[in-house]
Coordinates of C-alpha atoms and ligand atoms in Angstrom, one line a residue:
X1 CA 114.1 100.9 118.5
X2 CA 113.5 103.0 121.4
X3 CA 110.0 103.9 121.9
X4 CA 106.9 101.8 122.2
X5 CA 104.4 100.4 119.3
X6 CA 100.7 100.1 120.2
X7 CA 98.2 98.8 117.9
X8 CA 94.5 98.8 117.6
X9 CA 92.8 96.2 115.8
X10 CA 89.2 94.8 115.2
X11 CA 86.3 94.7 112.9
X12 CA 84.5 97.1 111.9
X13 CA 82.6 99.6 114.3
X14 CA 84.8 97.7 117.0
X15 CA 85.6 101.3 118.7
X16 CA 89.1 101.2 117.9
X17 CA 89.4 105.1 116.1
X18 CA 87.2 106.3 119.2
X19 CA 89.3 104.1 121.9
X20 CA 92.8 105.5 120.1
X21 CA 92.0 108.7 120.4
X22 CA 91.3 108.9 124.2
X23 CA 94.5 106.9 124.5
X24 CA 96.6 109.4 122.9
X25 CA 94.8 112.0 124.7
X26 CA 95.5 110.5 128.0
X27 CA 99.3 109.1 127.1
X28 CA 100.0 112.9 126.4
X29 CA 98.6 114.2 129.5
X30 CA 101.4 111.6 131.2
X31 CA 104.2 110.9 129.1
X32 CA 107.0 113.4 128.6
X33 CA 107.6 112.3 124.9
X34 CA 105.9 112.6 122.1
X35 CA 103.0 110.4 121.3
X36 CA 101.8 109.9 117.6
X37 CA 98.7 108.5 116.1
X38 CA 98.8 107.0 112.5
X39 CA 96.5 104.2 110.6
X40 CA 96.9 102.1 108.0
X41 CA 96.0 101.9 105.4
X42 CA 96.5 106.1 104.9
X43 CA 99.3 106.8 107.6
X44 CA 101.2 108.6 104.3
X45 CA 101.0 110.6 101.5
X46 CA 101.2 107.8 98.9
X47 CA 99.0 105.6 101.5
X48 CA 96.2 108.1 101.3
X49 CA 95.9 107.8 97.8
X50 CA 96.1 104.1 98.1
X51 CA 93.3 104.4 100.9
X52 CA 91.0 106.2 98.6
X53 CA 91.9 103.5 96.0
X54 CA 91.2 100.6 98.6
X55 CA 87.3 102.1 100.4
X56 CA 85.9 103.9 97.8
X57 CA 82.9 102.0 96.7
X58 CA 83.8 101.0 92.8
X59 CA 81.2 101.0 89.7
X60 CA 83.1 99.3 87.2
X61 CA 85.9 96.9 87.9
X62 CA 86.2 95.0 90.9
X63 CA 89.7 95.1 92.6
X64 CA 90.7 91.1 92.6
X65 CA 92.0 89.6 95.9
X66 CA 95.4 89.8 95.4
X67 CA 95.5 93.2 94.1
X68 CA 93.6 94.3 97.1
X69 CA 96.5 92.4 99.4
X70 CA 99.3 93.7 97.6
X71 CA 97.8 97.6 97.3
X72 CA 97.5 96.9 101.5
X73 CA 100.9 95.7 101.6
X74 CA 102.3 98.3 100.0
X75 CA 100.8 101.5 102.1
X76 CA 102.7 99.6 104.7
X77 CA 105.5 99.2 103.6
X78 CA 105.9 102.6 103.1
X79 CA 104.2 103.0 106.3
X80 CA 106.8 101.8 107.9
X81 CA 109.9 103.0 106.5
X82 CA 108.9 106.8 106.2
X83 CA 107.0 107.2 109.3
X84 CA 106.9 104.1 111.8
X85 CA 110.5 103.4 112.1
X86 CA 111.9 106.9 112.6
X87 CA 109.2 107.8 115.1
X88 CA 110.1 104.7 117.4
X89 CA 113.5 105.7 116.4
X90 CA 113.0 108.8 118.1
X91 CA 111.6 107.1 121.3
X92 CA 107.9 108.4 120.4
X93 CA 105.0 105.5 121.5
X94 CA 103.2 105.1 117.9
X95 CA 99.5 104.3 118.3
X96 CA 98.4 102.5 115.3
X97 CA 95.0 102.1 113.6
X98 CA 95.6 98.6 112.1
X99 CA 98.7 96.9 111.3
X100 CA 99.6 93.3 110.0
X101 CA 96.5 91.5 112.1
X102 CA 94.3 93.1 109.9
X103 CA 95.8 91.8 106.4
X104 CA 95.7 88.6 108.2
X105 CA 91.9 88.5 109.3
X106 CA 90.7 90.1 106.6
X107 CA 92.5 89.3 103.2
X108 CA 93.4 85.7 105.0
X109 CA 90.1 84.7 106.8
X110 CA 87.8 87.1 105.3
X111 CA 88.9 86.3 101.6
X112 CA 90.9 83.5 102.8
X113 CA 93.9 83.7 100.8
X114 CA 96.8 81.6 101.5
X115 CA 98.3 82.3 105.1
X116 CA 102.1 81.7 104.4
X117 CA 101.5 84.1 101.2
X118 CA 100.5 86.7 103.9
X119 CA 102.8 86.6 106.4
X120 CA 105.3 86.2 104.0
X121 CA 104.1 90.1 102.5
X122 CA 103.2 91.1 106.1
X123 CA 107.6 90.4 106.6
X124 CA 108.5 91.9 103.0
X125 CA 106.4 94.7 104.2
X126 CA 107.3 95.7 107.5
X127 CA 111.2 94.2 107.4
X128 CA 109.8 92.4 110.7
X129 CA 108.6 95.0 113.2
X130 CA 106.1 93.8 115.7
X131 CA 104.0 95.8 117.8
X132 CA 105.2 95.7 121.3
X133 CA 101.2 95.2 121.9
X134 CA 98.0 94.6 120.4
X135 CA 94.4 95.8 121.6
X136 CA 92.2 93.8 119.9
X137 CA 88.3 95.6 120.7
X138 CA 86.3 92.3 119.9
X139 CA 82.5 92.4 119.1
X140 CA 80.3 90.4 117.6
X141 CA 79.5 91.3 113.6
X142 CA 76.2 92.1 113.8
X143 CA 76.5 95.1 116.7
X144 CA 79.8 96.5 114.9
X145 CA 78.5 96.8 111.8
X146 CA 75.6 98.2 112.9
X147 CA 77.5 100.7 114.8
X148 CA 79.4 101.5 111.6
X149 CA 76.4 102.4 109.8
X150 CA 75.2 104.3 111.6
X151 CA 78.6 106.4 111.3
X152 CA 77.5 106.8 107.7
X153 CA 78.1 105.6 104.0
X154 CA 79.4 102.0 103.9
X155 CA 83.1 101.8 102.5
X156 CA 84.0 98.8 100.0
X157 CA 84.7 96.6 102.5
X158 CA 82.4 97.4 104.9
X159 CA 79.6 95.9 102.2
X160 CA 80.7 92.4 102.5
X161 CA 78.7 90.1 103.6
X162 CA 77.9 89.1 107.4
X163 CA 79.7 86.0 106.7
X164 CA 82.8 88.0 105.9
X165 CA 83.0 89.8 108.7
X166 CA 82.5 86.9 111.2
X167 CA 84.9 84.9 109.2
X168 CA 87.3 88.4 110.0
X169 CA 86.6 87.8 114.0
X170 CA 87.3 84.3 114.0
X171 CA 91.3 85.4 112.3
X172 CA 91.4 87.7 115.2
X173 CA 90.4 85.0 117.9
X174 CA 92.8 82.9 115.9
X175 CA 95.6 85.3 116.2
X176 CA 95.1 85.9 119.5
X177 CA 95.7 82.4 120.5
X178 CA 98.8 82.2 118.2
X179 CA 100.4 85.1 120.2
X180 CA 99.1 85.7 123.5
X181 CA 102.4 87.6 124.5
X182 CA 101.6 90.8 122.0
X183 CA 97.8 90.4 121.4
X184 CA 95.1 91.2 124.5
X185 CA 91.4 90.8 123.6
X186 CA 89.3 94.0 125.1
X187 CA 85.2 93.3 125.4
X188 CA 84.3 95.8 122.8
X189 CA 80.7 95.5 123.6
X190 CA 81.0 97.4 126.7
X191 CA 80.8 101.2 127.1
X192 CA 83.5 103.6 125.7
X193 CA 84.5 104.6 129.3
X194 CA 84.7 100.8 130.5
X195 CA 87.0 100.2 127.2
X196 CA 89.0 103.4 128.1
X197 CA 89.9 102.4 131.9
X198 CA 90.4 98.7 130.4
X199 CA 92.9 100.1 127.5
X200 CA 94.4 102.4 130.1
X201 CA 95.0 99.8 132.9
X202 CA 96.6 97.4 130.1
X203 CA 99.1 100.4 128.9
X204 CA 100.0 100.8 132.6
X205 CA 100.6 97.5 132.8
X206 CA 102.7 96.9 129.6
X207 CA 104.7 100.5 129.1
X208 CA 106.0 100.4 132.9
X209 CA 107.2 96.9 132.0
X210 CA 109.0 98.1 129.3
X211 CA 110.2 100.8 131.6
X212 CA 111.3 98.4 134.0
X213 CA 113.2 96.9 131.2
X214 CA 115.2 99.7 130.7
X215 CA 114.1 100.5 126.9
X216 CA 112.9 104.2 128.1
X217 CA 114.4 106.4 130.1
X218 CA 112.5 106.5 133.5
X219 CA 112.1 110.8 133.4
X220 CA 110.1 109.5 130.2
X221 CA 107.4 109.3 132.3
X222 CA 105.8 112.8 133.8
X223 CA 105.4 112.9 137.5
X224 CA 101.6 113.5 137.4
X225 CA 100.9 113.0 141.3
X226 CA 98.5 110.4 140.9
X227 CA 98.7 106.9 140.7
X228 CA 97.1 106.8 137.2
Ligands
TMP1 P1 89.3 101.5 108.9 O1 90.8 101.5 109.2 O2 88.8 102.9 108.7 O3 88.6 100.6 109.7 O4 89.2 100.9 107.4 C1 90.1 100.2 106.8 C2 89.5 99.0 106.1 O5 90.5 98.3 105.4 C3 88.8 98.0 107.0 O6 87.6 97.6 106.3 C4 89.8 96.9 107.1 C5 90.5 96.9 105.8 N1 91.9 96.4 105.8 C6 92.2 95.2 105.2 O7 91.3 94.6 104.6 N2 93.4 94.8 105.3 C7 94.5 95.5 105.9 O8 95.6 95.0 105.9 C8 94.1 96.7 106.5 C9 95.2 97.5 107.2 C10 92.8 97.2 106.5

């Protein structure tokens, strides 16, 4: 794999949509290849279906737990082999909306099925790619879903109980101690600018290491006269 995998992870009404879309806007501004923004679940044509499937608020039968993994496990697997893999394939930075982390916090913490049955799926699913980093926008339950109704109509999972989603933060506190390498915690409860510089500054950092690494060609960066 050539190019670079970014992920964006959180609860909801962390900022993360908002934060990844300034961050592709800015990447473009500077990077001389092609920058790409995708989400899961939905970053397909069968996955969009299967998002519809996953939010939509049901009437009659519930979708059980392990159905709900699996129908997550699945967009991603396809995720990954129709649209991840050949765009790092073709040195583009991906810039994710969710990936593994969030099967993890919520179908393992929030509805706390059994971790090794999870990362088991998680590998099935995504034949072992790893972001290259994670930016995990980390506020407290009660201001992101707040935020998140305010958006609008409350999705499936959105409804859970307040219990849920802290249960959800706690798996990404957790996963952020188990790998301190590829996850970085952001203060999501600051404003959208301060996240922006903060996401911006940790990019700098991470993609110039990878430069520095010789994984992308240095011209891959433009020449933009500043030092940002
Ligand atoms: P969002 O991407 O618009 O925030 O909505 C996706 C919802 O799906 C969100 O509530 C988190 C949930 N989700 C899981 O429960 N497990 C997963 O593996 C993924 C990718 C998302």
């Amino acid at each position: 794999m050539t190019g670079s995998f970014v992920v964006f992870e959180g609860i909801e009404g962390c900022g993360k949509t908002t934060q990844l879309q300034r961050t592709c806007d800015w990447l473009r501004s500077r990077v001389r290849g092609s920058v790409v923004v995708t989400r899961e679940p939905g970053g397909t044509e069968l996955g969009r279906q299967l998002r519809t499937v996953l939010l939509e608020v049901r009437e009659g039968e519930p979708i059980g737990d392990r159905a709900e993994l699996l129908l997550y496990a699945a967009d991603r697997a396809q995720h990954v082999e129709r649209s991840i893999k050949p765009q790092l394939a073709s040195g583009a930075i991906v810039l994710c909306d969710r990936y593994t982390d969030s099967t993890v916090a919520y179908q393992g913490y929030g509805r706390q099925l059994n971790r090794e049955l999870i990362d088991r799926l998680n590998h099935i699913a995504t034949g072992g790619l790893e972001p290259d980093l994670t930016l995990w926008l980390d506020v407290e339950p009660e201001i992101g879903l707040d935020r998140a109704r305010k958006r609008g109509e409350a999705n499936r999972l959105e409804r859970e109980a307040l219990d849920f989603h802290r249960r959800v933060r706690q798996g990404y506190a957790a996963l952020a101690q188990q790998y301190p390498h590829r996850i970085v915690r952001i203060d999501g409860r600051r404003s959208p600018d301060e996240v922006e510089k903060k996401v911006q500054q940790i990019l700098t950092e991470r993609l110039s290491l990878k430069l520095s690494g010789l994984e992308l060609p240095p011209t891959w960066m433009r020449d933009t006269g500043d030092n940002g």
